Short mmCIF file of C-alpha atoms in Angstrom, two decimals:
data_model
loop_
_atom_site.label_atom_id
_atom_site.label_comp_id
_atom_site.label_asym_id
_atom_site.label_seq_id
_atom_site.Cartn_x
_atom_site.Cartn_y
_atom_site.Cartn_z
CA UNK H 376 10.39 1.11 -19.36
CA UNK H 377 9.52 -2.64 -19.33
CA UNK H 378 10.33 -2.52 -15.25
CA UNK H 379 7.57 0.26 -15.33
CA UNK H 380 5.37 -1.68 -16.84
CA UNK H 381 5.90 -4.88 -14.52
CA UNK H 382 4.78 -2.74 -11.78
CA UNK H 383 1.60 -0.88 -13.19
CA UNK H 384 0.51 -4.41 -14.26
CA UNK H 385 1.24 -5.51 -10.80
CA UNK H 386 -0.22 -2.54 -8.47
CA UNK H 387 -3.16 -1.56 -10.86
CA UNK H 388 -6.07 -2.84 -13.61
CA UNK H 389 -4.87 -1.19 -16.32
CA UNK H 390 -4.66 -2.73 -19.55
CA UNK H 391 -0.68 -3.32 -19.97
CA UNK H 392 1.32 -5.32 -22.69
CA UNK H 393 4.90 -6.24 -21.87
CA UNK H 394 6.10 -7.36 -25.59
CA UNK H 395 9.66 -7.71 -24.37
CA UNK H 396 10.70 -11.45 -22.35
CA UNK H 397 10.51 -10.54 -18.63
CA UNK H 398 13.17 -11.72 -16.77
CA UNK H 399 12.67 -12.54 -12.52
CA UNK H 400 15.23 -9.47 -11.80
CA UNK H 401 12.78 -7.44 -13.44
CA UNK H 402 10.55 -7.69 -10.37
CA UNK H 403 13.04 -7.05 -7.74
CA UNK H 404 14.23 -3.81 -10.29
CA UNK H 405 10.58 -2.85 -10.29
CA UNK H 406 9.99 -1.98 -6.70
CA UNK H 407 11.97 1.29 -8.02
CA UNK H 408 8.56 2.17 -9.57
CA UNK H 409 6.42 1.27 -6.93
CA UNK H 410 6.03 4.84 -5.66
CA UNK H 411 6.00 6.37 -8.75
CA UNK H 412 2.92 4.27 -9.55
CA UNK H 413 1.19 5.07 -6.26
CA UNK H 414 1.96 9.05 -7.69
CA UNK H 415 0.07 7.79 -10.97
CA UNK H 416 -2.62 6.69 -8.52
CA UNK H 417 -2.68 9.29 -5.75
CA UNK H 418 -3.45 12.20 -8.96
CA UNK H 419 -6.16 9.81 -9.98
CA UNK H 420 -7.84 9.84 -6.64
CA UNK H 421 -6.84 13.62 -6.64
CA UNK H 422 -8.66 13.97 -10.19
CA UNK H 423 -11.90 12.16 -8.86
CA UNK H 424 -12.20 14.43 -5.96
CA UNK H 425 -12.10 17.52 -7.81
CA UNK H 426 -15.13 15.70 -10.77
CA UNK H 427 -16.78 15.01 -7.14
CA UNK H 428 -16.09 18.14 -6.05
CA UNK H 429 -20.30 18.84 -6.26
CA UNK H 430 -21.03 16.25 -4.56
CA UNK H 431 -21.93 16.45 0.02
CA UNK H 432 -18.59 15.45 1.46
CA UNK H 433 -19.88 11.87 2.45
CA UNK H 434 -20.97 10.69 -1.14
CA UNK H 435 -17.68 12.29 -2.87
CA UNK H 436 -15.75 10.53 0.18
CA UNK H 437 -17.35 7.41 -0.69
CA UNK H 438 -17.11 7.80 -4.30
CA UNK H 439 -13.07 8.44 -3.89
CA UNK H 440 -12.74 5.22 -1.98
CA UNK H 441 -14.74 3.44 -4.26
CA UNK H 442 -12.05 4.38 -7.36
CA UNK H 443 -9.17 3.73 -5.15
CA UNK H 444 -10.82 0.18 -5.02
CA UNK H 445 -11.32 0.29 -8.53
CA UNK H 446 -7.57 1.34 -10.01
CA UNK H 447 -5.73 -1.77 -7.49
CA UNK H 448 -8.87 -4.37 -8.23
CA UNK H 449 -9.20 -4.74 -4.52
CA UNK H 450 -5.93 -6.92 -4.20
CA UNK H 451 -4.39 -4.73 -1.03
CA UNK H 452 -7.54 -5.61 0.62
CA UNK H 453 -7.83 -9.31 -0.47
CA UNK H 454 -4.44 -9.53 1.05
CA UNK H 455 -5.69 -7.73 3.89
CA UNK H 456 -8.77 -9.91 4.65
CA UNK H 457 -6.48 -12.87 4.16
CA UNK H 458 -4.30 -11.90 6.87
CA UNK H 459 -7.19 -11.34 9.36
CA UNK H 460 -8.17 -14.58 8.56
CA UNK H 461 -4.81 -16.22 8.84
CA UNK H 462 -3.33 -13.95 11.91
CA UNK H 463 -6.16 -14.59 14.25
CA UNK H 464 -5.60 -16.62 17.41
CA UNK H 465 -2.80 -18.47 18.31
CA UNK H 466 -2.23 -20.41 15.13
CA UNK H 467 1.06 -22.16 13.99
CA UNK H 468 2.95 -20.62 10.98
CA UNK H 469 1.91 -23.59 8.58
CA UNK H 470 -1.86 -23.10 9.74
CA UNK H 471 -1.57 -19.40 8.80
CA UNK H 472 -0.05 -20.19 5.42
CA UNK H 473 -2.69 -22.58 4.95
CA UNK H 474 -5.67 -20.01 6.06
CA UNK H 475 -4.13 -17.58 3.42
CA UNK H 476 -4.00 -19.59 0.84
CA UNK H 477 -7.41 -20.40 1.06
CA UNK H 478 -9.76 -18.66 -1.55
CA UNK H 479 -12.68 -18.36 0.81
CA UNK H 480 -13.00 -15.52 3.41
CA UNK H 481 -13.42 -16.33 6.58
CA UNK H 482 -15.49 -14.07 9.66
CA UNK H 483 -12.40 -11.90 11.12
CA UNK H 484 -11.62 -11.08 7.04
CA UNK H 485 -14.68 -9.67 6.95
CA UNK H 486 -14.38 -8.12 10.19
CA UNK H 487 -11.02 -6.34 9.16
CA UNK H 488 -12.15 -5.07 5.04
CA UNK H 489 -15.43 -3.95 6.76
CA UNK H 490 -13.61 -1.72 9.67
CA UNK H 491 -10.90 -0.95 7.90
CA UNK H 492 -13.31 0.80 4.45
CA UNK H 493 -15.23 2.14 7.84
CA UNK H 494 -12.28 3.54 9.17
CA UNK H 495 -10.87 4.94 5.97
CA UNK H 496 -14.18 6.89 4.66
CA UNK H 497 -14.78 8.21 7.79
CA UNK H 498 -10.76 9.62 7.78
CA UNK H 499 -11.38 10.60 3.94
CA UNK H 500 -14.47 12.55 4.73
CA UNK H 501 -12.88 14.14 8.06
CA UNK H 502 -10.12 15.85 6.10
CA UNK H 503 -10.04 19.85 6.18
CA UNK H 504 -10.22 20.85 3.00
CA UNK H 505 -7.27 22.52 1.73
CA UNK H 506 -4.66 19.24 2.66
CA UNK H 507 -7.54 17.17 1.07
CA UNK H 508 -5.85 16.63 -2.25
CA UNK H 509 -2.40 16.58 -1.12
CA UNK H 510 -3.05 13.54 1.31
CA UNK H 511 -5.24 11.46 -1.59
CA UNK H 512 -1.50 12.24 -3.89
CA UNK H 513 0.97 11.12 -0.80
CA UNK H 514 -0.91 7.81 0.66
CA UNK H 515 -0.34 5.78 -2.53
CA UNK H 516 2.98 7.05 -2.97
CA UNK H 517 3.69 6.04 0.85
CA UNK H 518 1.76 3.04 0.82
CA UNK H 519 3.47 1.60 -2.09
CA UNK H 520 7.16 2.43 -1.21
CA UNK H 521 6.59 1.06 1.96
CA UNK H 522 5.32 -2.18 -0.45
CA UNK H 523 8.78 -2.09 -1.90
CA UNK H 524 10.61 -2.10 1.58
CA UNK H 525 8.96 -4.72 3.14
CA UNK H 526 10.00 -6.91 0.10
CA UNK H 527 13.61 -5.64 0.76
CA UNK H 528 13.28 -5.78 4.51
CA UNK H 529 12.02 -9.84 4.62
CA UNK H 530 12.05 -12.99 3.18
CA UNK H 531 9.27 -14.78 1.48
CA UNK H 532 7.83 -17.93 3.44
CA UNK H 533 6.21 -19.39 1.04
CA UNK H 534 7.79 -21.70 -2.08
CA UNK H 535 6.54 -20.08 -5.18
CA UNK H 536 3.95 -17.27 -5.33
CA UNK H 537 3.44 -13.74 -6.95
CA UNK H 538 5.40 -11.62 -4.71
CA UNK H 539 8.15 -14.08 -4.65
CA UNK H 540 10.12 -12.61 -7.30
CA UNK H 541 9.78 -8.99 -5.95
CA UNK H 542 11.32 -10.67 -2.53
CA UNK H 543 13.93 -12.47 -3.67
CA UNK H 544 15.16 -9.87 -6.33
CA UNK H 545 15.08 -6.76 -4.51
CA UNK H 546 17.97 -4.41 -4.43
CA UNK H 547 18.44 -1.52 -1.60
CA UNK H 548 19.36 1.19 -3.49
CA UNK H 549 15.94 0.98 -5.24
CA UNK H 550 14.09 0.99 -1.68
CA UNK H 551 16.49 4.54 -0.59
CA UNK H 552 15.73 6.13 -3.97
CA UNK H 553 12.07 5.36 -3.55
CA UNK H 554 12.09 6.43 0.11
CA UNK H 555 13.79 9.83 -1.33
CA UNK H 556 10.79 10.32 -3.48
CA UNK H 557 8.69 9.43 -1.32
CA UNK H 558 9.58 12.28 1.39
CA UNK H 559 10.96 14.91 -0.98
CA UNK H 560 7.30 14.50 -2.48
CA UNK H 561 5.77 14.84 1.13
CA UNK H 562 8.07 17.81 1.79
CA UNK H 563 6.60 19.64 -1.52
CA UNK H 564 3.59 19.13 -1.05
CA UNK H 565 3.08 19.74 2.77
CA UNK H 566 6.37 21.45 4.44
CA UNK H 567 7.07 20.39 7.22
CA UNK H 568 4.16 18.91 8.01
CA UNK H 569 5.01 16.14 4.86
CA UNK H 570 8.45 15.72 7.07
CA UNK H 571 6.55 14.96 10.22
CA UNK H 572 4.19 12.83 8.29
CA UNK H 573 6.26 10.62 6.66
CA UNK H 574 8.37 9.48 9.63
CA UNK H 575 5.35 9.65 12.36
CA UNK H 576 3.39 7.43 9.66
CA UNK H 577 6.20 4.55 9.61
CA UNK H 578 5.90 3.99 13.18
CA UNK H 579 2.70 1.79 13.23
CA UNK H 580 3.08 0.24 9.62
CA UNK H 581 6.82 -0.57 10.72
CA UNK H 582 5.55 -2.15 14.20
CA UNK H 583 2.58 -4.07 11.90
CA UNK H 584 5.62 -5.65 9.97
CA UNK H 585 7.30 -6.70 12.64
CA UNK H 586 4.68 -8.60 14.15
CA UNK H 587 4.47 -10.23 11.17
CA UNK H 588 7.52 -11.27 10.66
CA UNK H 589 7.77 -12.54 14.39
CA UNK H 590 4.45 -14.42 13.38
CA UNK H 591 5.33 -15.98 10.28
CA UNK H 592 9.21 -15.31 9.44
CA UNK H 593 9.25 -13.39 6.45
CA UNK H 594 6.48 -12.09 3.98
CA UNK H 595 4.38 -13.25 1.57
CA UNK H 596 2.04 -11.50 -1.06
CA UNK H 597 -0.85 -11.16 1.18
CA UNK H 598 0.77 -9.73 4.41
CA UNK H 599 2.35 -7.14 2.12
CA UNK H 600 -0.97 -5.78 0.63
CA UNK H 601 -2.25 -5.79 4.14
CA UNK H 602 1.17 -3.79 5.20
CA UNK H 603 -0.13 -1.30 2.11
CA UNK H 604 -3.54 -1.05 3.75
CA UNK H 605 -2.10 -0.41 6.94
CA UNK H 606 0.02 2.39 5.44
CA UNK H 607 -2.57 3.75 3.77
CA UNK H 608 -4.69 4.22 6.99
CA UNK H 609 -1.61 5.59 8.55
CA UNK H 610 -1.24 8.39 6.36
CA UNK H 611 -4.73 9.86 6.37
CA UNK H 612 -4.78 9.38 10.31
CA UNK H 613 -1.58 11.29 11.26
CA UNK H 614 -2.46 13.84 7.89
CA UNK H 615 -5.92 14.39 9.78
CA UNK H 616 -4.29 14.90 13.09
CA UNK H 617 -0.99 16.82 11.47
CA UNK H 618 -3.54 19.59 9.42
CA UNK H 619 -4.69 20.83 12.71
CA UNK H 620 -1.60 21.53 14.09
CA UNK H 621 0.24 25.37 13.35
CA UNK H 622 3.28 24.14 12.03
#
């Protein structure tokens, strides 16, 4: 339970109180939870689009992205603008680290949160109607396993920082049982289609995290909530394309 907890205090805003002494394995043994929380999230989003239900399809798209913002505090797309900061031009890895760092957000951060929201409403509102729900459920869940592997997958570059623990403490049979979840969920949910989507979806958010590690060697707290953005957007683009194909 405490492991649960470490990870909706990590991935959302809500209120949580960890009583018990939390140890740093507790991180690594929390990416187990990862998708479970983006499930806790994904009926959330689902839940808001039914209340909006009323609503034209461009304010209740809005309005869904504007929760999804809400539950994670922005912090996958703080990471995100950070590494559009960061990433851009030819920069050495101790001038990225540096850039990241940095509080302030520079022009190509706002560049990137401003076409990627762009991007994302205009994929939200774009969705046929009856995979509409099931896609708002599965991104989170995706995103966030995918969170979990890239902490498996790399190392963290940077001496001490949030995601550290997570790195350093991961175990893989917490990553497979997630990924299990992840796609038996997609399968439920969507057939075949979920099958396709989950392994036509890791194709760009798998090539993303490569480049970064050949960047910047390994990960660090901000490239991994940009990976999560880039997952995200991954999963309503290929759901879009996917739900008008007869399968």
């Amino acid at each position: 339970m405490k492991r649960f907890l470490v990870a909706l205090q990590f991935l959302t805003i809500l209120p949580v109180k960890i009583k018990s002494e939390i140890k740093e394995t507790d991180f690594g043994a929390a990416l187990l939870y990862f998708p479970v929380i983006g499930l806790l999230i994904g009926l959330l989003l689902s839940l808001s689009a039914l209340s909006f239900s009323f609503l034209p399809v461009l304010v209740k798209s809005t309005m869904i992205l504007i929760v999804s913002i809400f539950i994670t505090g922005g912090i996958h797309l703080d990471g995100f603008a950070d590494t559009c900061d960061g990433f851009y031009g030819n920069k050495s890895i101790e001038k990225i680290l540096e850039i990241m760092r940095d509080s302030r957000i520079g022009a190509m951060g706002v560049i990137g949160i401003v076409s990627l929201l762009l991007l994302k409403f205009s994929l939200i509102a774009s969705l046929p109607e009856v995979f509409f729900w099931k896609i708002l459920i599965v991104m989170p869940v995706f995103s966030r396993w995918f969170q979990g592997f890239v902490c498996h997958a790399a190392r963290y570059v940077r001496q001490e920082g949030k995601a550290k623990n997570f790195i350093e403490y991961s175990r893989c049979r917490d990553v497979i049982i997630g990924g299990i979840f992840t796609l038996a969920l997609l399968v439920l949910l969507m057939s075949l289609r979920g099958f396709i989507l989950f392994f036509v979806s890791l194709i760009p958010v798998a090539l993303f995290f490569y480049y970064i590690k050949r960047r910047v060697g390994g990960m660090t707290g901000d490239t991994i909530g940009a990976v999560n953005e880039i997952a995200e957007v991954s999963i309503l683009l290929f759901g879009l394309i996917l739900s008008g194909i007869p399968v």
